């Protein structure tokens, strides 16, 4: 079986986790929690990092610290994993769905402005499959209308964007807050986990406070709480794994880029296959290698998925449009025709860090069967 995307555990994971077990520091206090935050923020070149239980709670926390709530609207793509959208509803705000670009699959920034109203408080771009949203024009819009930008960078870890002033910024550090997931299939994993990053010290402090039950600690007194906090803490044992994973992140990024090159080369001239496009000011880490099957390919995307399965290759169709699902149908949206088209034609191919060149060749051979 060639899996879609499995973790790569090749470093100090055993050693650091064993240390937690041997010393009894298995829960939410312990040196690895602080170390993972320190190292992650250093890696991201951001001033604050707050570790969370998962990526969903990082997005929830971001909305909460920015004060987004009832009566507010947040513009978000409909082509994403549901965790980009649900936290908007958790805080009582309404999602407004925007379309994506045909060849990058991410938020079409040119469609955003027409959706902005006086209720809009934030925009939530998602760097889907490692492809970055065109952040420069998005930040300009945010400034023009005084809106917050929360980057869902869970799939964009390792991707970089060159701003107009020639500075390079990592996905997740361009907006006001960036959110990451360390779920099992992500670039680095802690089994389950997440992180919030920001360069705003007050927002970072507030996020840490809310994520740890909004505790007020006074000497010789039991806890008191000055806000309604959450238990979004990551246990030390998982943070230990995160520290080990982060030590190898550059190798993982290089591997993903190398796999994408091999795929691109093998698939670039096949009729009916439309490869994804990298923005000119982006250097992306293709977390999941993705492409679109056109009508003239010779078989449909769904037939291809079945063919792959018969050959023991795991693939995944693009996300289904969220705006068509029952709990989300009533919210405002723009024209979402690209989202709908991509959802029926897009496919993710095996993309594990440890994928072998021969396995990529096998995937590409199966793609071409019967053409
Ligand atoms: C785009 C996107 N947003 C958010 C999440 C949420 O992360 P988690 O599963 O860690 O809650 C994920 C991953 O699962 C994701 O792919």
PDB file of C-alpha atoms in Angstrom, residues 182-301:
ATOM      1  CA  UNK A 182       0.291  18.892  14.195  1.00  0.00           C
ATOM      2  CA  UNK A 183      -2.253  16.226  13.402  1.00  0.00           C
ATOM      3  CA  UNK A 184      -0.824  12.880  12.226  1.00  0.00           C
ATOM      4  CA  UNK A 185      -0.681  13.703   8.524  1.00  0.00           C
ATOM      5  CA  UNK A 186       0.769  17.233   8.834  1.00  0.00           C
ATOM      6  CA  UNK A 187       4.350  18.200   7.937  1.00  0.00           C
ATOM      7  CA  UNK A 188       5.395  17.721  11.557  1.00  0.00           C
ATOM      8  CA  UNK A 189       3.188  15.869  14.008  1.00  0.00           C
ATOM      9  CA  UNK A 190       2.598  15.480  17.720  1.00  0.00           C
ATOM     10  CA  UNK A 191      -0.189  12.951  17.168  1.00  0.00           C
ATOM     11  CA  UNK A 192      -2.660  15.732  17.904  1.00  0.00           C
ATOM     12  CA  UNK A 193      -1.669  19.312  18.496  1.00  0.00           C
ATOM     13  CA  UNK A 194      -1.692  22.874  17.306  1.00  0.00           C
ATOM     14  CA  UNK A 195       0.030  26.241  17.639  1.00  0.00           C
ATOM     15  CA  UNK A 196      -0.974  29.870  17.424  1.00  0.00           C
ATOM     16  CA  UNK A 197       1.642  32.450  16.417  1.00  0.00           C
ATOM     17  CA  UNK A 198       1.489  36.224  16.428  1.00  0.00           C
ATOM     18  CA  UNK A 199       3.801  39.216  16.534  1.00  0.00           C
ATOM     19  CA  UNK A 200       1.434  41.098  18.812  1.00  0.00           C
ATOM     20  CA  UNK A 201       2.600  40.633  22.396  1.00  0.00           C
ATOM     21  CA  UNK A 202      -0.793  41.456  23.944  1.00  0.00           C
ATOM     22  CA  UNK A 203      -2.602  38.991  21.681  1.00  0.00           C
ATOM     23  CA  UNK A 204      -0.009  36.307  22.444  1.00  0.00           C
ATOM     24  CA  UNK A 205      -0.310  36.813  26.211  1.00  0.00           C
ATOM     25  CA  UNK A 206      -4.085  36.801  26.038  1.00  0.00           C
ATOM     26  CA  UNK A 207      -4.047  33.600  23.958  1.00  0.00           C
ATOM     27  CA  UNK A 208      -1.785  31.849  26.481  1.00  0.00           C
ATOM     28  CA  UNK A 209      -3.979  33.019  29.361  1.00  0.00           C
ATOM     29  CA  UNK A 210      -7.256  31.904  27.749  1.00  0.00           C
ATOM     30  CA  UNK A 211      -5.772  28.584  26.631  1.00  0.00           C
ATOM     31  CA  UNK A 212      -4.795  27.731  30.213  1.00  0.00           C
ATOM     32  CA  UNK A 213      -8.169  28.303  31.948  1.00  0.00           C
ATOM     33  CA  UNK A 214      -7.555  32.046  32.457  1.00  0.00           C
ATOM     34  CA  UNK A 215      -5.914  31.236  35.772  1.00  0.00           C
ATOM     35  CA  UNK A 216      -4.867  33.939  38.203  1.00  0.00           C
ATOM     36  CA  UNK A 217      -2.230  32.600  40.564  1.00  0.00           C
ATOM     37  CA  UNK A 218      -1.778  34.306  43.921  1.00  0.00           C
ATOM     38  CA  UNK A 219       0.502  33.064  46.668  1.00  0.00           C
ATOM     39  CA  UNK A 220      -1.206  30.899  49.301  1.00  0.00           C
ATOM     40  CA  UNK A 221      -4.525  31.079  47.472  1.00  0.00           C
ATOM     41  CA  UNK A 222      -6.483  28.626  45.370  1.00  0.00           C
ATOM     42  CA  UNK A 223      -6.838  29.505  41.662  1.00  0.00           C
ATOM     43  CA  UNK A 224      -9.050  32.320  40.663  1.00  0.00           C
ATOM     44  CA  UNK A 225     -10.112  33.047  37.060  1.00  0.00           C
ATOM     45  CA  UNK A 226     -10.535  36.484  35.487  1.00  0.00           C
ATOM     46  CA  UNK A 227     -12.084  35.287  32.214  1.00  0.00           C
ATOM     47  CA  UNK A 228     -13.864  32.284  30.745  1.00  0.00           C
ATOM     48  CA  UNK A 229     -10.843  30.281  29.650  1.00  0.00           C
ATOM     49  CA  UNK A 230     -10.332  26.947  27.937  1.00  0.00           C
ATOM     50  CA  UNK A 231      -8.307  23.852  28.551  1.00  0.00           C
ATOM     51  CA  UNK A 232      -6.447  23.951  25.238  1.00  0.00           C
ATOM     52  CA  UNK A 233      -3.102  22.892  26.784  1.00  0.00           C
ATOM     53  CA  UNK A 234      -0.864  20.385  25.058  1.00  0.00           C
ATOM     54  CA  UNK A 235       0.636  17.699  27.319  1.00  0.00           C
ATOM     55  CA  UNK A 236       4.410  17.641  27.808  1.00  0.00           C
ATOM     56  CA  UNK A 237       4.603  14.188  26.269  1.00  0.00           C
ATOM     57  CA  UNK A 238       3.234  15.479  22.947  1.00  0.00           C
ATOM     58  CA  UNK A 239       5.304  18.661  23.093  1.00  0.00           C
ATOM     59  CA  UNK A 240       8.382  16.404  23.458  1.00  0.00           C
ATOM     60  CA  UNK A 241       7.452  14.789  20.169  1.00  0.00           C
ATOM     61  CA  UNK A 242       6.966  18.235  18.628  1.00  0.00           C
ATOM     62  CA  UNK A 243      10.465  19.339  19.650  1.00  0.00           C
ATOM     63  CA  UNK A 244      11.934  16.220  18.046  1.00  0.00           C
ATOM     64  CA  UNK A 245       9.902  16.655  14.867  1.00  0.00           C
ATOM     65  CA  UNK A 246      10.850  20.306  14.546  1.00  0.00           C
ATOM     66  CA  UNK A 247      14.539  19.352  14.608  1.00  0.00           C
ATOM     67  CA  UNK A 248      14.036  17.693  11.204  1.00  0.00           C
ATOM     68  CA  UNK A 249      11.638  20.139   9.596  1.00  0.00           C
ATOM     69  CA  UNK A 250      14.049  21.402   6.930  1.00  0.00           C
ATOM     70  CA  UNK A 251      14.671  17.856   5.703  1.00  0.00           C
ATOM     71  CA  UNK A 252      10.933  17.219   5.573  1.00  0.00           C
ATOM     72  CA  UNK A 253      10.369  20.382   3.530  1.00  0.00           C
ATOM     73  CA  UNK A 254      13.123  19.432   1.087  1.00  0.00           C
ATOM     74  CA  UNK A 255      11.632  15.960   0.701  1.00  0.00           C
ATOM     75  CA  UNK A 256       8.161  17.369  -0.106  1.00  0.00           C
ATOM     76  CA  UNK A 257       9.650  19.747  -2.677  1.00  0.00           C
ATOM     77  CA  UNK A 258      11.680  16.955  -4.247  1.00  0.00           C
ATOM     78  CA  UNK A 259       8.618  14.675  -4.516  1.00  0.00           C
ATOM     79  CA  UNK A 260       6.656  17.472  -6.206  1.00  0.00           C
ATOM     80  CA  UNK A 261       9.408  17.947  -8.791  1.00  0.00           C
ATOM     81  CA  UNK A 262       9.370  14.237  -9.661  1.00  0.00           C
ATOM     82  CA  UNK A 263       5.562  14.254  -9.962  1.00  0.00           C
ATOM     83  CA  UNK A 264       5.593  17.449 -12.054  1.00  0.00           C
ATOM     84  CA  UNK A 265       8.134  16.013 -14.459  1.00  0.00           C
ATOM     85  CA  UNK A 266       6.217  12.761 -14.925  1.00  0.00           C
ATOM     86  CA  UNK A 267       2.771  14.318 -15.296  1.00  0.00           C
ATOM     87  CA  UNK A 268       3.329  17.702 -16.959  1.00  0.00           C
ATOM     88  CA  UNK A 269       2.565  16.727 -20.547  1.00  0.00           C
ATOM     89  CA  UNK A 270      -0.423  14.476 -20.034  1.00  0.00           C
ATOM     90  CA  UNK A 271      -3.613  15.620 -21.728  1.00  0.00           C
ATOM     91  CA  UNK A 272      -6.351  16.296 -19.198  1.00  0.00           C
ATOM     92  CA  UNK A 273      -4.092  16.740 -16.190  1.00  0.00           C
ATOM     93  CA  UNK A 274      -3.880  20.275 -14.901  1.00  0.00           C
ATOM     94  CA  UNK A 275      -1.003  20.781 -12.476  1.00  0.00           C
ATOM     95  CA  UNK A 276      -1.245  23.388  -9.747  1.00  0.00           C
ATOM     96  CA  UNK A 277       0.485  26.736 -10.075  1.00  0.00           C
ATOM     97  CA  UNK A 278       2.974  28.327  -7.726  1.00  0.00           C
ATOM     98  CA  UNK A 279       2.649  32.101  -7.289  1.00  0.00           C
ATOM     99  CA  UNK A 280       5.668  34.022  -8.581  1.00  0.00           C
ATOM    100  CA  UNK A 281       6.407  35.389  -5.107  1.00  0.00           C
ATOM    101  CA  UNK A 282       5.880  32.085  -3.327  1.00  0.00           C
ATOM    102  CA  UNK A 283       8.228  29.247  -2.432  1.00  0.00           C
ATOM    103  CA  UNK A 284       5.808  26.588  -1.361  1.00  0.00           C
ATOM    104  CA  UNK A 285       6.137  23.391   0.573  1.00  0.00           C
ATOM    105  CA  UNK A 286       3.655  21.117  -1.241  1.00  0.00           C
ATOM    106  CA  UNK A 287       2.211  19.366   1.808  1.00  0.00           C
ATOM    107  CA  UNK A 288      -0.130  17.254  -0.350  1.00  0.00           C
ATOM    108  CA  UNK A 289       0.707  16.989  -4.047  1.00  0.00           C
ATOM    109  CA  UNK A 290      -2.495  18.048  -5.800  1.00  0.00           C
ATOM    110  CA  UNK A 291      -3.800  18.315  -9.348  1.00  0.00           C
ATOM    111  CA  UNK A 292      -7.022  18.583 -11.309  1.00  0.00           C
ATOM    112  CA  UNK A 293      -8.422  15.985 -13.720  1.00  0.00           C
ATOM    113  CA  UNK A 294     -10.057  17.649 -16.725  1.00  0.00           C
ATOM    114  CA  UNK A 295     -12.898  16.226 -18.820  1.00  0.00           C
ATOM    115  CA  UNK A 296     -10.500  15.210 -21.632  1.00  0.00           C
ATOM    116  CA  UNK A 297      -8.314  12.999 -19.396  1.00  0.00           C
ATOM    117  CA  UNK A 298     -10.025   9.768 -20.446  1.00  0.00           C
ATOM    118  CA  UNK A 299     -11.428   8.870 -17.034  1.00  0.00           C
ATOM    119  CA  UNK A 300     -13.084  10.866 -14.312  1.00  0.00           C
ATOM    120  CA  UNK A 301     -11.421  11.821 -11.051  1.00  0.00           C
TER     121      UNK A 301
END
